[in-house]
PDB file of C-alpha atoms in Angstrom:
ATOM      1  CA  UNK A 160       5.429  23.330  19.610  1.00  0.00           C
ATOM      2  CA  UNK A 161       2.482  21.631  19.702  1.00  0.00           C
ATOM      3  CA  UNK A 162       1.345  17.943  20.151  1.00  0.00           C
ATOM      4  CA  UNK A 163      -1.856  15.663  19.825  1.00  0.00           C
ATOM      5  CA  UNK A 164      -2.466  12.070  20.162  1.00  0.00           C
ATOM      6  CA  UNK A 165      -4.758   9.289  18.568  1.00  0.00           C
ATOM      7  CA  UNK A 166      -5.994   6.193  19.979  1.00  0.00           C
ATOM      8  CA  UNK A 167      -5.452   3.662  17.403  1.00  0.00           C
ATOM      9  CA  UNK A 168      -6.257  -0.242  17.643  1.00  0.00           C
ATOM     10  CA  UNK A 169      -3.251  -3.197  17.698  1.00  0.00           C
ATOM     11  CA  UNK A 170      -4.368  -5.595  15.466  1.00  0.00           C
ATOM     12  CA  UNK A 171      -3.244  -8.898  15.158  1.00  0.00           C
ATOM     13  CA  UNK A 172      -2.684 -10.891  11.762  1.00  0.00           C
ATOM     14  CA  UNK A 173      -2.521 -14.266  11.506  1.00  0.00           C
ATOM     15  CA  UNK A 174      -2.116 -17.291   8.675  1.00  0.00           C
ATOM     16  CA  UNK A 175      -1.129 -20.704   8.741  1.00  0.00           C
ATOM     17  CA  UNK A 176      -1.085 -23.821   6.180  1.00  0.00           C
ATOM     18  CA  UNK A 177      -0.860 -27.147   6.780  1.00  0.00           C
ATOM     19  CA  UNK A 178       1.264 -29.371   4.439  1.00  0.00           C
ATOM     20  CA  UNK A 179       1.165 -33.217   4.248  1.00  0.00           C
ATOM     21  CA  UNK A 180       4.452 -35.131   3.771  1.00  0.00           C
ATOM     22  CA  UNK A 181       2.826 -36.400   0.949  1.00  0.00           C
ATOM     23  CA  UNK A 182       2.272 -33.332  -0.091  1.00  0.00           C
ATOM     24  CA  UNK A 183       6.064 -32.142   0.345  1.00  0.00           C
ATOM     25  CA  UNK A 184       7.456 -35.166  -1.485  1.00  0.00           C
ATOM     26  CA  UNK A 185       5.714 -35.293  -4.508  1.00  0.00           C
ATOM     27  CA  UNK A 186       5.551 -31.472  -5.403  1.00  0.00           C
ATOM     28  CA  UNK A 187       8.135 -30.188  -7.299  1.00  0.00           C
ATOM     29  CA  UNK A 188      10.422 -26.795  -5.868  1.00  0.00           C
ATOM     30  CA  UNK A 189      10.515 -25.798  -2.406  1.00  0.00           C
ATOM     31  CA  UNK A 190       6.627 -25.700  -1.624  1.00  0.00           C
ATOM     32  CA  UNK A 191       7.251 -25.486   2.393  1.00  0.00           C
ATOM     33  CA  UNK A 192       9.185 -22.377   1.201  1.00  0.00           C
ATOM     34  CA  UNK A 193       6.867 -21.112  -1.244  1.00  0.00           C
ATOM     35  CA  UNK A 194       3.951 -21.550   1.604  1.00  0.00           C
ATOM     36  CA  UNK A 195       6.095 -19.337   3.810  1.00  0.00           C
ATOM     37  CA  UNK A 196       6.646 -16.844   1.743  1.00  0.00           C
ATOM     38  CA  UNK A 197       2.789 -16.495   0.841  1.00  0.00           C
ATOM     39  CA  UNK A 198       2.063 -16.073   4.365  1.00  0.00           C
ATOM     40  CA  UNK A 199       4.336 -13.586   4.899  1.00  0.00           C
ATOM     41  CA  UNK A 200       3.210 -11.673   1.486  1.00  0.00           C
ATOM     42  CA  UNK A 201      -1.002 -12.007   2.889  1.00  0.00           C
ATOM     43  CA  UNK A 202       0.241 -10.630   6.308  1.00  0.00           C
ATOM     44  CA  UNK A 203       2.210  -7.602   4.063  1.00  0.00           C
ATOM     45  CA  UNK A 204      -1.236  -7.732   2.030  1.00  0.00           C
ATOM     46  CA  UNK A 205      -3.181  -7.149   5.056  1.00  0.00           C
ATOM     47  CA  UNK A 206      -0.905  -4.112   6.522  1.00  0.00           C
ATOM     48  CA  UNK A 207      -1.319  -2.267   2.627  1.00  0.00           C
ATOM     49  CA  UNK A 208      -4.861  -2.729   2.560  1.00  0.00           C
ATOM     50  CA  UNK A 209      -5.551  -1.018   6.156  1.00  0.00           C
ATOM     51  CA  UNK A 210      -3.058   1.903   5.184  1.00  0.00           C
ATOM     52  CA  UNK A 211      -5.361   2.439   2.003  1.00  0.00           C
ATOM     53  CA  UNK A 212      -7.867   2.144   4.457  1.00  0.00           C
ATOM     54  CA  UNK A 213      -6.591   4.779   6.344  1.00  0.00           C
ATOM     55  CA  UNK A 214      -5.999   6.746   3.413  1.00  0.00           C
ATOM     56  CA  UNK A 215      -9.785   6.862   3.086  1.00  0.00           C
ATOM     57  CA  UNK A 216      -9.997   8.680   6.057  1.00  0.00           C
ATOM     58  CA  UNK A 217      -7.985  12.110   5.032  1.00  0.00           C
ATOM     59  CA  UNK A 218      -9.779  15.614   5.153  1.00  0.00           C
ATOM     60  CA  UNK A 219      -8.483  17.515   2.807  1.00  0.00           C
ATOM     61  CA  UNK A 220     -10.323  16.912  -0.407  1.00  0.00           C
ATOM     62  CA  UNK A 221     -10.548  17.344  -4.137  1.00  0.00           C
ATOM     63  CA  UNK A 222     -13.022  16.900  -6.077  1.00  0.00           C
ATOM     64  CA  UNK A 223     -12.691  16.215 -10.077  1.00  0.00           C
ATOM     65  CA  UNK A 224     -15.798  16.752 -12.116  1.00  0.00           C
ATOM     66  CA  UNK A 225     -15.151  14.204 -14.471  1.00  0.00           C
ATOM     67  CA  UNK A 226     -14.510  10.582 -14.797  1.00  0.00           C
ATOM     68  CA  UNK A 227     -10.868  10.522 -15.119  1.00  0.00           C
ATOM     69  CA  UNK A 228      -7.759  12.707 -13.636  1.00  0.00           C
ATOM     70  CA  UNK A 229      -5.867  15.246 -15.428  1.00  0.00           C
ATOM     71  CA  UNK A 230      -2.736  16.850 -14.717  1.00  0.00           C
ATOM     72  CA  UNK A 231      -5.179  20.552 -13.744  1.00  0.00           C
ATOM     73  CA  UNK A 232      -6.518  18.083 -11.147  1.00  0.00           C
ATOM     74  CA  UNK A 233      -3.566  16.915  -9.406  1.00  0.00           C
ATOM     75  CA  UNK A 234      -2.250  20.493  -9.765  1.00  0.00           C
ATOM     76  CA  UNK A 235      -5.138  22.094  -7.877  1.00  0.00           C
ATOM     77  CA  UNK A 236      -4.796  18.812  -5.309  1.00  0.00           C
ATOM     78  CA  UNK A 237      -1.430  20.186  -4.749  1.00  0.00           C
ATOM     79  CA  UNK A 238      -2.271  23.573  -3.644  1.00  0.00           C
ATOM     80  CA  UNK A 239      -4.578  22.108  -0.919  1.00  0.00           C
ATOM     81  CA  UNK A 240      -0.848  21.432   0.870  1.00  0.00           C
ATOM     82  CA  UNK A 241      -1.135  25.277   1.310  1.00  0.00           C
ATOM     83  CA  UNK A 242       2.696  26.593   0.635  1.00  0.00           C
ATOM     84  CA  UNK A 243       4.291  23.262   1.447  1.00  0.00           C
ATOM     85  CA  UNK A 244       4.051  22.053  -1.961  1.00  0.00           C
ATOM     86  CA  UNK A 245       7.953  21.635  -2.987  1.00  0.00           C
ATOM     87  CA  UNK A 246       8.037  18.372  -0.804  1.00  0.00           C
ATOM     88  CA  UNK A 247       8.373  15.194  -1.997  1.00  0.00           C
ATOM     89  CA  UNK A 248       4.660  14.283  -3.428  1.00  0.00           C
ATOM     90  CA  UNK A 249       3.020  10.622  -4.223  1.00  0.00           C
ATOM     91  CA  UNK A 250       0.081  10.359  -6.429  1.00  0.00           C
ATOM     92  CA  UNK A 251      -1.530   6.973  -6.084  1.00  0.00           C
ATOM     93  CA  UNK A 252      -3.819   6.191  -8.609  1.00  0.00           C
ATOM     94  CA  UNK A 253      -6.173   2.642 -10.170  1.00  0.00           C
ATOM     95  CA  UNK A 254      -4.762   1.461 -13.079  1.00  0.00           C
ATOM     96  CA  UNK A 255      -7.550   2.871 -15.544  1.00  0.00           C
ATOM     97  CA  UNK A 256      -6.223   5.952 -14.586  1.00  0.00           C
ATOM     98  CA  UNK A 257      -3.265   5.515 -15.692  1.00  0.00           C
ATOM     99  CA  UNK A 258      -3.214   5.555 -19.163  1.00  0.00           C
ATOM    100  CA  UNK A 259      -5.199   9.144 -19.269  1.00  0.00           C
ATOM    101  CA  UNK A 260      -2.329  10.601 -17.404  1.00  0.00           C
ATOM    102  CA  UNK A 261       0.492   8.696 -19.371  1.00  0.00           C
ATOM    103  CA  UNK A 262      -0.597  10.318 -22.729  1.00  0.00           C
ATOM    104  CA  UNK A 263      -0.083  13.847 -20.949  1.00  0.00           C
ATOM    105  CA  UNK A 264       2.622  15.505 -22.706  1.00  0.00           C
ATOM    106  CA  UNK A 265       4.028  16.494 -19.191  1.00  0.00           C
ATOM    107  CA  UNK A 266       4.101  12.850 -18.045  1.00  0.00           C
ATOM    108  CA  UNK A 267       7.658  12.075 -17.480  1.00  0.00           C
ATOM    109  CA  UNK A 268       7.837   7.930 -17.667  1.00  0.00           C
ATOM    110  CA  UNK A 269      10.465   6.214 -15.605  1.00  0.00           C
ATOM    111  CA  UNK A 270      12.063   3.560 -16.523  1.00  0.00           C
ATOM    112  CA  UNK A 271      11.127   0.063 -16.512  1.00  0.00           C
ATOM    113  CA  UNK A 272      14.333  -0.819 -13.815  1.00  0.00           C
ATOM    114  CA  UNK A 273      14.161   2.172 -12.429  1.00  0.00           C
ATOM    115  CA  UNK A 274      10.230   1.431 -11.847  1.00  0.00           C
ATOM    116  CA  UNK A 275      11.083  -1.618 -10.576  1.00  0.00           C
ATOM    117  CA  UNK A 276      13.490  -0.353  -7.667  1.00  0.00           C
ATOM    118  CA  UNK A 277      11.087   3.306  -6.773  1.00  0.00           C
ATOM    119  CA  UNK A 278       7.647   1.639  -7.461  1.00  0.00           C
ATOM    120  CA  UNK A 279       6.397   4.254  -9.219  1.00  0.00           C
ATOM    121  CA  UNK A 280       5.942   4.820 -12.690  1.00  0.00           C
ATOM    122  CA  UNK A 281       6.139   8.101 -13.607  1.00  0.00           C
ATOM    123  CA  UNK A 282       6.213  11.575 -12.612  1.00  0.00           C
ATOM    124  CA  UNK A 283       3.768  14.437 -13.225  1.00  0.00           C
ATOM    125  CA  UNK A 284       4.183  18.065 -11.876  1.00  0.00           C
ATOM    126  CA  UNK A 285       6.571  16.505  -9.620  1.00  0.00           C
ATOM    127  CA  UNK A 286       4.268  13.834  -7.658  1.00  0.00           C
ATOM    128  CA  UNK A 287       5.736  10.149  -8.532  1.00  0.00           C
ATOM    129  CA  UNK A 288       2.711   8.144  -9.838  1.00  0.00           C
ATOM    130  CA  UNK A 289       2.416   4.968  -8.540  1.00  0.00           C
ATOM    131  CA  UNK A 290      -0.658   2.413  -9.861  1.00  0.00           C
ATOM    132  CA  UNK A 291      -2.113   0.517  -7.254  1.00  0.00           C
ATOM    133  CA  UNK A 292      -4.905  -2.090  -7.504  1.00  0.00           C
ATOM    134  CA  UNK A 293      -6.269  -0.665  -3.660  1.00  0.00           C
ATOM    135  CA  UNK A 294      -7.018   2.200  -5.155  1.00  0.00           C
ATOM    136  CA  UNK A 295     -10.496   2.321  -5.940  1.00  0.00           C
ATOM    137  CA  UNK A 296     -11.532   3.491  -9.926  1.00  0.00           C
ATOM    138  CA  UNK A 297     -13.093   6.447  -8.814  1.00  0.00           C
ATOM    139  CA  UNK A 298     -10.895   8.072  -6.539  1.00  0.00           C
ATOM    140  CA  UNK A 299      -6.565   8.940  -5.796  1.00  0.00           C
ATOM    141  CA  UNK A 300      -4.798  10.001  -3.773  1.00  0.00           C
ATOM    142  CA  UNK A 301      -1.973  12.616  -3.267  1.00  0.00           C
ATOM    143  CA  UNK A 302      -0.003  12.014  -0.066  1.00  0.00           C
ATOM    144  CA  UNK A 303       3.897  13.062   1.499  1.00  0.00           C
ATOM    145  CA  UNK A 304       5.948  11.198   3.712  1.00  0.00           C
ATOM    146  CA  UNK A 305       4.792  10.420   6.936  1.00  0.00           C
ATOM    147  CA  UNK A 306       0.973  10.930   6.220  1.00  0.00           C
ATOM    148  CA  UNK A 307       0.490   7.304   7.314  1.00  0.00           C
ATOM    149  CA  UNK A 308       1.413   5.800  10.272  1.00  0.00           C
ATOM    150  CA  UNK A 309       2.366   2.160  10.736  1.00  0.00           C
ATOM    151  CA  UNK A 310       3.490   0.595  14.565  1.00  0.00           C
ATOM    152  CA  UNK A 311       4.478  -2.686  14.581  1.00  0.00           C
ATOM    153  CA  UNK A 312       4.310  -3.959  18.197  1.00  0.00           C
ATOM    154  CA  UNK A 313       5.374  -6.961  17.433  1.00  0.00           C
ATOM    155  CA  UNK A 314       7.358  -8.129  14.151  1.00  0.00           C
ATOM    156  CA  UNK A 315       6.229 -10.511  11.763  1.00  0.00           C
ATOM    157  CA  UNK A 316       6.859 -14.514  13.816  1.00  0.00           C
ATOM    158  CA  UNK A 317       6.765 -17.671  11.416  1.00  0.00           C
ATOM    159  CA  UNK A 318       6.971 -20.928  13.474  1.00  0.00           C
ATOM    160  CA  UNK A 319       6.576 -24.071  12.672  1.00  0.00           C
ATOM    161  CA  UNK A 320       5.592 -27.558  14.243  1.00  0.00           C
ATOM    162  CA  UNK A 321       5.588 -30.950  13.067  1.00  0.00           C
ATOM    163  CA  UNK A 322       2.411 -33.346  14.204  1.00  0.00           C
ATOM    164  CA  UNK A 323       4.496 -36.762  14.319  1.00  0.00           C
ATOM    165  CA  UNK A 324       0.797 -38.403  14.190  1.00  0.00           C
ATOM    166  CA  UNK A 325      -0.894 -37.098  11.244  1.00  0.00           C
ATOM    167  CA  UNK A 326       2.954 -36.605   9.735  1.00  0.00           C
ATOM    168  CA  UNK A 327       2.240 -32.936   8.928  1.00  0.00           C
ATOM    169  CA  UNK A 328       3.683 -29.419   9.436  1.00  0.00           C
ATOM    170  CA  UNK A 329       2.498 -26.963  10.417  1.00  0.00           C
ATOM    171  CA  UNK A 330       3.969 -23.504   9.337  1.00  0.00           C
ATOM    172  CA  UNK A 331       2.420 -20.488  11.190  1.00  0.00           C
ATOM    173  CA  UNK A 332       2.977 -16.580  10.980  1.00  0.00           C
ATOM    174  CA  UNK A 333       1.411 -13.348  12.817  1.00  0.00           C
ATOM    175  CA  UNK A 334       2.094  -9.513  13.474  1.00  0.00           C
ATOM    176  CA  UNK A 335       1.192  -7.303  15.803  1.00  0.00           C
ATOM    177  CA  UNK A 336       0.759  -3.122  14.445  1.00  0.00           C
ATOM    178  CA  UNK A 337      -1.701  -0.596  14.202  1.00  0.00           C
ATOM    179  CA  UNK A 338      -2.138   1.367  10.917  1.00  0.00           C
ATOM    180  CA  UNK A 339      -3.757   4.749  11.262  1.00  0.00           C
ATOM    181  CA  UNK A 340      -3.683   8.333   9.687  1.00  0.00           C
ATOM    182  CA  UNK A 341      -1.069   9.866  10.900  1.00  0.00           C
ATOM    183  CA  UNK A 342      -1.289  13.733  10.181  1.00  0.00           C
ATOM    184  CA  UNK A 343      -4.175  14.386   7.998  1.00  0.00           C
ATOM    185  CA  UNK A 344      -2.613  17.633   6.944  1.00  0.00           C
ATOM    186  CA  UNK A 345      -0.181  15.559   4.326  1.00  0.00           C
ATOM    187  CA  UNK A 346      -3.153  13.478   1.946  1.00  0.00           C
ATOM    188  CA  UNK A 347      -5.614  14.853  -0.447  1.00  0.00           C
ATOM    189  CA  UNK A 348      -8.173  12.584  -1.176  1.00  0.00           C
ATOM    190  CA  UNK A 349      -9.094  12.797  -4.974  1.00  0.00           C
ATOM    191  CA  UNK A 350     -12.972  11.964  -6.126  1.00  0.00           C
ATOM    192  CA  UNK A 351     -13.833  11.951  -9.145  1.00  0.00           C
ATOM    193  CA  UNK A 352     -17.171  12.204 -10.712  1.00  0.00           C
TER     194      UNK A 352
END
């Protein structure tokens, strides 16, 4: 057995709106809702972006020589797993990428529920695609379970407070987590050209 350890940062994530009674009253739906909920999707936002971010930091490597990936490429990605490659595999790719491996004749498209519920669309030599607008147009990535690592120190908080002056509320969210690479020995990062 063998063991290692990382120093990774806490961040903190904050957001807050500030909504006029005015404001309440004459919009139509639940808007104090609706501004919750948006804070709590940024904060999500926030916590994707920096695992893409870590993402970016992964040693193993392919390279593709041309602009776009093909299903050779994501096959020789998958032997840089060495003999571990009958594990559950997720190929995250920009959505201009997407259509070049759709029209592969291996390309085996989920279904439009089914892509709802799994989040990816399609599978390909057994990785499940999924298209992501952090991925960059120029590179993928092909990544197992527990490649990232997420710690939430503290979960997401909403509060709110009214100011009885200014007749206002104030609705407030943060988390606490650090987002880091995990083990480096479960993403290749795809280039291409």
């Amino acid at each position: 057995l063998t063991a290692s350890s990382v120093d990774v940062k806490v961040k903190k994530v904050a957001k807050a709106v500030e909504l006029t009674d005015e404001a309440v009253l004459s919009a139509y739906g639940d808007n104090v809702g609706q501004a919750t909920n948006q804070i709590l999707l940024s904060i999500a936002n926030k916590i994707e972006a920096d695992a893409f971010t870590a993402l970016r930091t992964a040693t193993l490597s392919h390279t593709v020589t041309t602009e776009t990936i093909s299903r050779e490429d994501i096959a020789d990605a998958m032997v840089k797993f060495g003999e571990d490659v009958n594990e559950e595999m997720f190929l995250f790719i920009n959505p201009s990428q997407y259509a070049t491996l759709r029209k592969d004749s291996d390309f085996v498209a989920i279904l439009n529920g089914q892509c709802i519920v799994t989040g990816h669309v399609g599978m390909l030599y057994g990785a499940n695609i999924v298209v992501s607008n952090r991925v960059a147009a120029k590179e993928a990535f092909l990544m197992k379970r527990g490649a990232v690592g997420i710690i939430m120190k503290r979960n997401v908080m909403v509060e709110s407070d009214r100011d009885i002056l200014k007749r206002t509320t104030v609705i407030a969210a943060d988390e606490h987590y650090a987002c880091y690479l995990k083990d480096d020995s479960k993403v290749v990062k795809i280039a291409t050209a």
